[in-house]
Amino acid sequence: MEDHFVWITTRRIKPGMLDDFERAWRPAPYPEGLRHAYAYWSEDGLEIIGVSFWDSRESCDAWRSSEGEARRREAMAPYVLEERESFYRGRELAIPVR
């Protein structure tokens, strides 16, 4: 089974700011080593979870400490009330065919 390297961030955002936040959230250019990125938001639009899959812990760390990520975080800051983030390593669970 292949290991996955995942960075997950959960943010509470200001009411009515989901569209503005999402525009600021998108990195430009996309980071080296980023395989996939997903965003999931609550029905009320006040919480958004970002899930990104990376080639390695090192590629994720390189992006997290980059000037591009600092600019992106600065652009998101006016919309964010609270933020939690962590790095994880895991595997896909095999679901039996029924």
JSON list of C-alpha atoms in Angstrom, two decimals:
[
{"chain": "A", "resi": 1, "resn": "MET", "atom": "CA", "xyz": [0.00, 0.00, 0.00]},
{"chain": "A", "resi": 2, "resn": "GLU", "atom": "CA", "xyz": [1.25, 3.44, -0.89]},
{"chain": "A", "resi": 3, "resn": "ASP", "atom": "CA", "xyz": [1.74, 6.05, 1.84]},
{"chain": "A", "resi": 4, "resn": "HIS", "atom": "CA", "xyz": [0.07, 9.42, 1.36]},
{"chain": "A", "resi": 5, "resn": "PHE", "atom": "CA", "xyz": [1.44, 12.71, 2.69]},
{"chain": "A", "resi": 6, "resn": "VAL", "atom": "CA", "xyz": [-1.44, 15.01, 3.59]},
{"chain": "A", "resi": 7, "resn": "TRP", "atom": "CA", "xyz": [-1.74, 18.56, 4.93]},
{"chain": "A", "resi": 8, "resn": "ILE", "atom": "CA", "xyz": [-5.17, 19.39, 6.40]},
{"chain": "A", "resi": 9, "resn": "THR", "atom": "CA", "xyz": [-6.26, 22.88, 7.39]},
{"chain": "A", "resi": 10, "resn": "THR", "atom": "CA", "xyz": [-9.60, 23.76, 8.99]},
{"chain": "A", "resi": 11, "resn": "ARG", "atom": "CA", "xyz": [-10.62, 27.41, 9.00]},
{"chain": "A", "resi": 12, "resn": "ARG", "atom": "CA", "xyz": [-13.60, 29.28, 10.41]},
{"chain": "A", "resi": 13, "resn": "ILE", "atom": "CA", "xyz": [-14.30, 32.22, 8.14]},
{"chain": "A", "resi": 14, "resn": "LYS", "atom": "CA", "xyz": [-16.32, 35.39, 8.47]},
{"chain": "A", "resi": 15, "resn": "PRO", "atom": "CA", "xyz": [-20.00, 35.16, 7.48]},
{"chain": "A", "resi": 16, "resn": "GLY", "atom": "CA", "xyz": [-20.67, 35.81, 3.79]},
{"chain": "A", "resi": 17, "resn": "MET", "atom": "CA", "xyz": [-16.99, 35.60, 2.86]},
{"chain": "A", "resi": 18, "resn": "LEU", "atom": "CA", "xyz": [-16.76, 32.10, 1.34]},
{"chain": "A", "resi": 19, "resn": "ASP", "atom": "CA", "xyz": [-16.41, 33.26, -2.30]},
{"chain": "A", "resi": 20, "resn": "ASP", "atom": "CA", "xyz": [-13.83, 35.93, -1.41]},
{"chain": "A", "resi": 21, "resn": "PHE", "atom": "CA", "xyz": [-11.93, 33.48, 0.77]},
{"chain": "A", "resi": 22, "resn": "GLU", "atom": "CA", "xyz": [-11.87, 30.82, -1.94]},
{"chain": "A", "resi": 23, "resn": "ARG", "atom": "CA", "xyz": [-10.38, 33.26, -4.48]},
{"chain": "A", "resi": 24, "resn": "ALA", "atom": "CA", "xyz": [-7.61, 34.16, -2.00]},
{"chain": "A", "resi": 25, "resn": "TRP", "atom": "CA", "xyz": [-7.09, 30.50, -1.06]},
{"chain": "A", "resi": 26, "resn": "ARG", "atom": "CA", "xyz": [-5.92, 29.30, -4.48]},
{"chain": "A", "resi": 27, "resn": "PRO", "atom": "CA", "xyz": [-2.11, 29.26, -4.70]},
{"chain": "A", "resi": 28, "resn": "ALA", "atom": "CA", "xyz": [-0.42, 30.83, -7.71]},
{"chain": "A", "resi": 29, "resn": "PRO", "atom": "CA", "xyz": [1.66, 29.23, -9.01]},
{"chain": "A", "resi": 30, "resn": "TYR", "atom": "CA", "xyz": [0.74, 25.80, -7.75]},
{"chain": "A", "resi": 31, "resn": "PRO", "atom": "CA", "xyz": [3.41, 24.36, -5.48]},
{"chain": "A", "resi": 32, "resn": "GLU", "atom": "CA", "xyz": [6.01, 21.87, -6.63]},
{"chain": "A", "resi": 33, "resn": "GLY", "atom": "CA", "xyz": [5.18, 18.43, -5.21]},
{"chain": "A", "resi": 34, "resn": "LEU", "atom": "CA", "xyz": [1.44, 19.08, -4.78]},
{"chain": "A", "resi": 35, "resn": "ARG", "atom": "CA", "xyz": [-0.46, 16.09, -6.18]},
{"chain": "A", "resi": 36, "resn": "HIS", "atom": "CA", "xyz": [-4.09, 16.92, -5.35]},
{"chain": "A", "resi": 37, "resn": "ALA", "atom": "CA", "xyz": [-5.96, 19.56, -3.39]},
{"chain": "A", "resi": 38, "resn": "TYR", "atom": "CA", "xyz": [-9.56, 19.55, -2.20]},
{"chain": "A", "resi": 39, "resn": "ALA", "atom": "CA", "xyz": [-11.75, 22.06, -0.37]},
{"chain": "A", "resi": 40, "resn": "TYR", "atom": "CA", "xyz": [-14.81, 21.08, 1.64]},
{"chain": "A", "resi": 41, "resn": "TRP", "atom": "CA", "xyz": [-17.11, 23.63, 3.27]},
{"chain": "A", "resi": 42, "resn": "SER", "atom": "CA", "xyz": [-19.95, 23.47, 5.75]},
{"chain": "A", "resi": 43, "resn": "GLU", "atom": "CA", "xyz": [-23.50, 24.12, 4.58]},
{"chain": "A", "resi": 44, "resn": "ASP", "atom": "CA", "xyz": [-23.55, 27.46, 6.38]},
{"chain": "A", "resi": 45, "resn": "GLY", "atom": "CA", "xyz": [-20.32, 28.54, 4.59]},
{"chain": "A", "resi": 46, "resn": "LEU", "atom": "CA", "xyz": [-18.55, 29.34, 7.86]},
{"chain": "A", "resi": 47, "resn": "GLU", "atom": "CA", "xyz": [-16.03, 26.50, 7.94]},
{"chain": "A", "resi": 48, "resn": "ILE", "atom": "CA", "xyz": [-13.77, 25.28, 5.18]},
{"chain": "A", "resi": 49, "resn": "ILE", "atom": "CA", "xyz": [-11.40, 22.31, 5.23]},
{"chain": "A", "resi": 50, "resn": "GLY", "atom": "CA", "xyz": [-8.48, 22.17, 2.82]},
{"chain": "A", "resi": 51, "resn": "VAL", "atom": "CA", "xyz": [-6.92, 18.76, 2.13]},
{"chain": "A", "resi": 52, "resn": "SER", "atom": "CA", "xyz": [-3.75, 18.60, 0.06]},
{"chain": "A", "resi": 53, "resn": "PHE", "atom": "CA", "xyz": [-1.77, 15.52, -0.99]},
{"chain": "A", "resi": 54, "resn": "TRP", "atom": "CA", "xyz": [1.99, 15.87, -1.46]},
{"chain": "A", "resi": 55, "resn": "ASP", "atom": "CA", "xyz": [4.88, 13.88, -2.96]},
{"chain": "A", "resi": 56, "resn": "SER", "atom": "CA", "xyz": [6.66, 13.99, 0.41]},
{"chain": "A", "resi": 57, "resn": "ARG", "atom": "CA", "xyz": [6.79, 15.72, 3.78]},
{"chain": "A", "resi": 58, "resn": "GLU", "atom": "CA", "xyz": [9.74, 17.73, 2.44]},
{"chain": "A", "resi": 59, "resn": "SER", "atom": "CA", "xyz": [7.80, 19.12, -0.54]},
{"chain": "A", "resi": 60, "resn": "CYS", "atom": "CA", "xyz": [4.95, 20.15, 1.77]},
{"chain": "A", "resi": 61, "resn": "ASP", "atom": "CA", "xyz": [7.37, 21.77, 4.23]},
{"chain": "A", "resi": 62, "resn": "ALA", "atom": "CA", "xyz": [9.14, 23.61, 1.40]},
{"chain": "A", "resi": 63, "resn": "TRP", "atom": "CA", "xyz": [5.84, 25.13, 0.27]},
{"chain": "A", "resi": 64, "resn": "ARG", "atom": "CA", "xyz": [4.72, 25.95, 3.82]},
{"chain": "A", "resi": 65, "resn": "SER", "atom": "CA", "xyz": [7.91, 27.98, 4.37]},
{"chain": "A", "resi": 66, "resn": "SER", "atom": "CA", "xyz": [7.91, 29.65, 0.93]},
{"chain": "A", "resi": 67, "resn": "GLU", "atom": "CA", "xyz": [7.30, 33.28, 0.06]},
{"chain": "A", "resi": 68, "resn": "GLY", "atom": "CA", "xyz": [4.37, 32.20, -2.16]},
{"chain": "A", "resi": 69, "resn": "GLU", "atom": "CA", "xyz": [2.63, 30.57, 0.79]},
{"chain": "A", "resi": 70, "resn": "ALA", "atom": "CA", "xyz": [3.30, 33.63, 2.96]},
{"chain": "A", "resi": 71, "resn": "ARG", "atom": "CA", "xyz": [1.60, 35.85, 0.32]},
{"chain": "A", "resi": 72, "resn": "ARG", "atom": "CA", "xyz": [-1.34, 33.43, 0.06]},
{"chain": "A", "resi": 73, "resn": "ARG", "atom": "CA", "xyz": [-1.83, 33.36, 3.84]},
{"chain": "A", "resi": 74, "resn": "GLU", "atom": "CA", "xyz": [-1.69, 37.16, 3.93]},
{"chain": "A", "resi": 75, "resn": "ALA", "atom": "CA", "xyz": [-4.39, 37.32, 1.23]},
{"chain": "A", "resi": 76, "resn": "MET", "atom": "CA", "xyz": [-6.63, 34.91, 3.21]},
{"chain": "A", "resi": 77, "resn": "ALA", "atom": "CA", "xyz": [-6.14, 36.61, 6.58]},
{"chain": "A", "resi": 78, "resn": "PRO", "atom": "CA", "xyz": [-8.96, 39.21, 6.26]},
{"chain": "A", "resi": 79, "resn": "TYR", "atom": "CA", "xyz": [-11.51, 36.38, 5.93]},
{"chain": "A", "resi": 80, "resn": "VAL", "atom": "CA", "xyz": [-10.24, 33.97, 8.62]},
{"chain": "A", "resi": 81, "resn": "LEU", "atom": "CA", "xyz": [-11.49, 33.91, 12.22]},
{"chain": "A", "resi": 82, "resn": "GLU", "atom": "CA", "xyz": [-9.72, 30.73, 13.36]},
{"chain": "A", "resi": 83, "resn": "GLU", "atom": "CA", "xyz": [-7.33, 28.19, 11.86]},
{"chain": "A", "resi": 84, "resn": "ARG", "atom": "CA", "xyz": [-6.05, 24.71, 12.74]},
{"chain": "A", "resi": 85, "resn": "GLU", "atom": "CA", "xyz": [-3.60, 22.75, 10.60]},
{"chain": "A", "resi": 86, "resn": "SER", "atom": "CA", "xyz": [-1.61, 19.52, 10.74]},
{"chain": "A", "resi": 87, "resn": "PHE", "atom": "CA", "xyz": [0.45, 17.17, 8.59]},
{"chain": "A", "resi": 88, "resn": "TYR", "atom": "CA", "xyz": [-0.55, 13.51, 8.35]},
{"chain": "A", "resi": 89, "resn": "ARG", "atom": "CA", "xyz": [0.79, 10.34, 6.79]},
{"chain": "A", "resi": 90, "resn": "GLY", "atom": "CA", "xyz": [-1.61, 7.52, 5.90]},
{"chain": "A", "resi": 91, "resn": "ARG", "atom": "CA", "xyz": [-2.95, 5.01, 3.41]},
{"chain": "A", "resi": 92, "resn": "GLU", "atom": "CA", "xyz": [-6.09, 4.42, 1.44]},
{"chain": "A", "resi": 93, "resn": "LEU", "atom": "CA", "xyz": [-8.43, 1.96, 3.13]},
{"chain": "A", "resi": 94, "resn": "ALA", "atom": "CA", "xyz": [-9.42, -1.00, 1.00]},
{"chain": "A", "resi": 95, "resn": "ILE", "atom": "CA", "xyz": [-13.22, -1.19, 0.84]},
{"chain": "A", "resi": 96, "resn": "PRO", "atom": "CA", "xyz": [-14.48, -4.72, 0.07]},
{"chain": "A", "resi": 97, "resn": "VAL", "atom": "CA", "xyz": [-16.52, -5.09, -3.09]},
{"chain": "A", "resi": 98, "resn": "ARG", "atom": "CA", "xyz": [-20.09, -6.11, -2.29]}
]
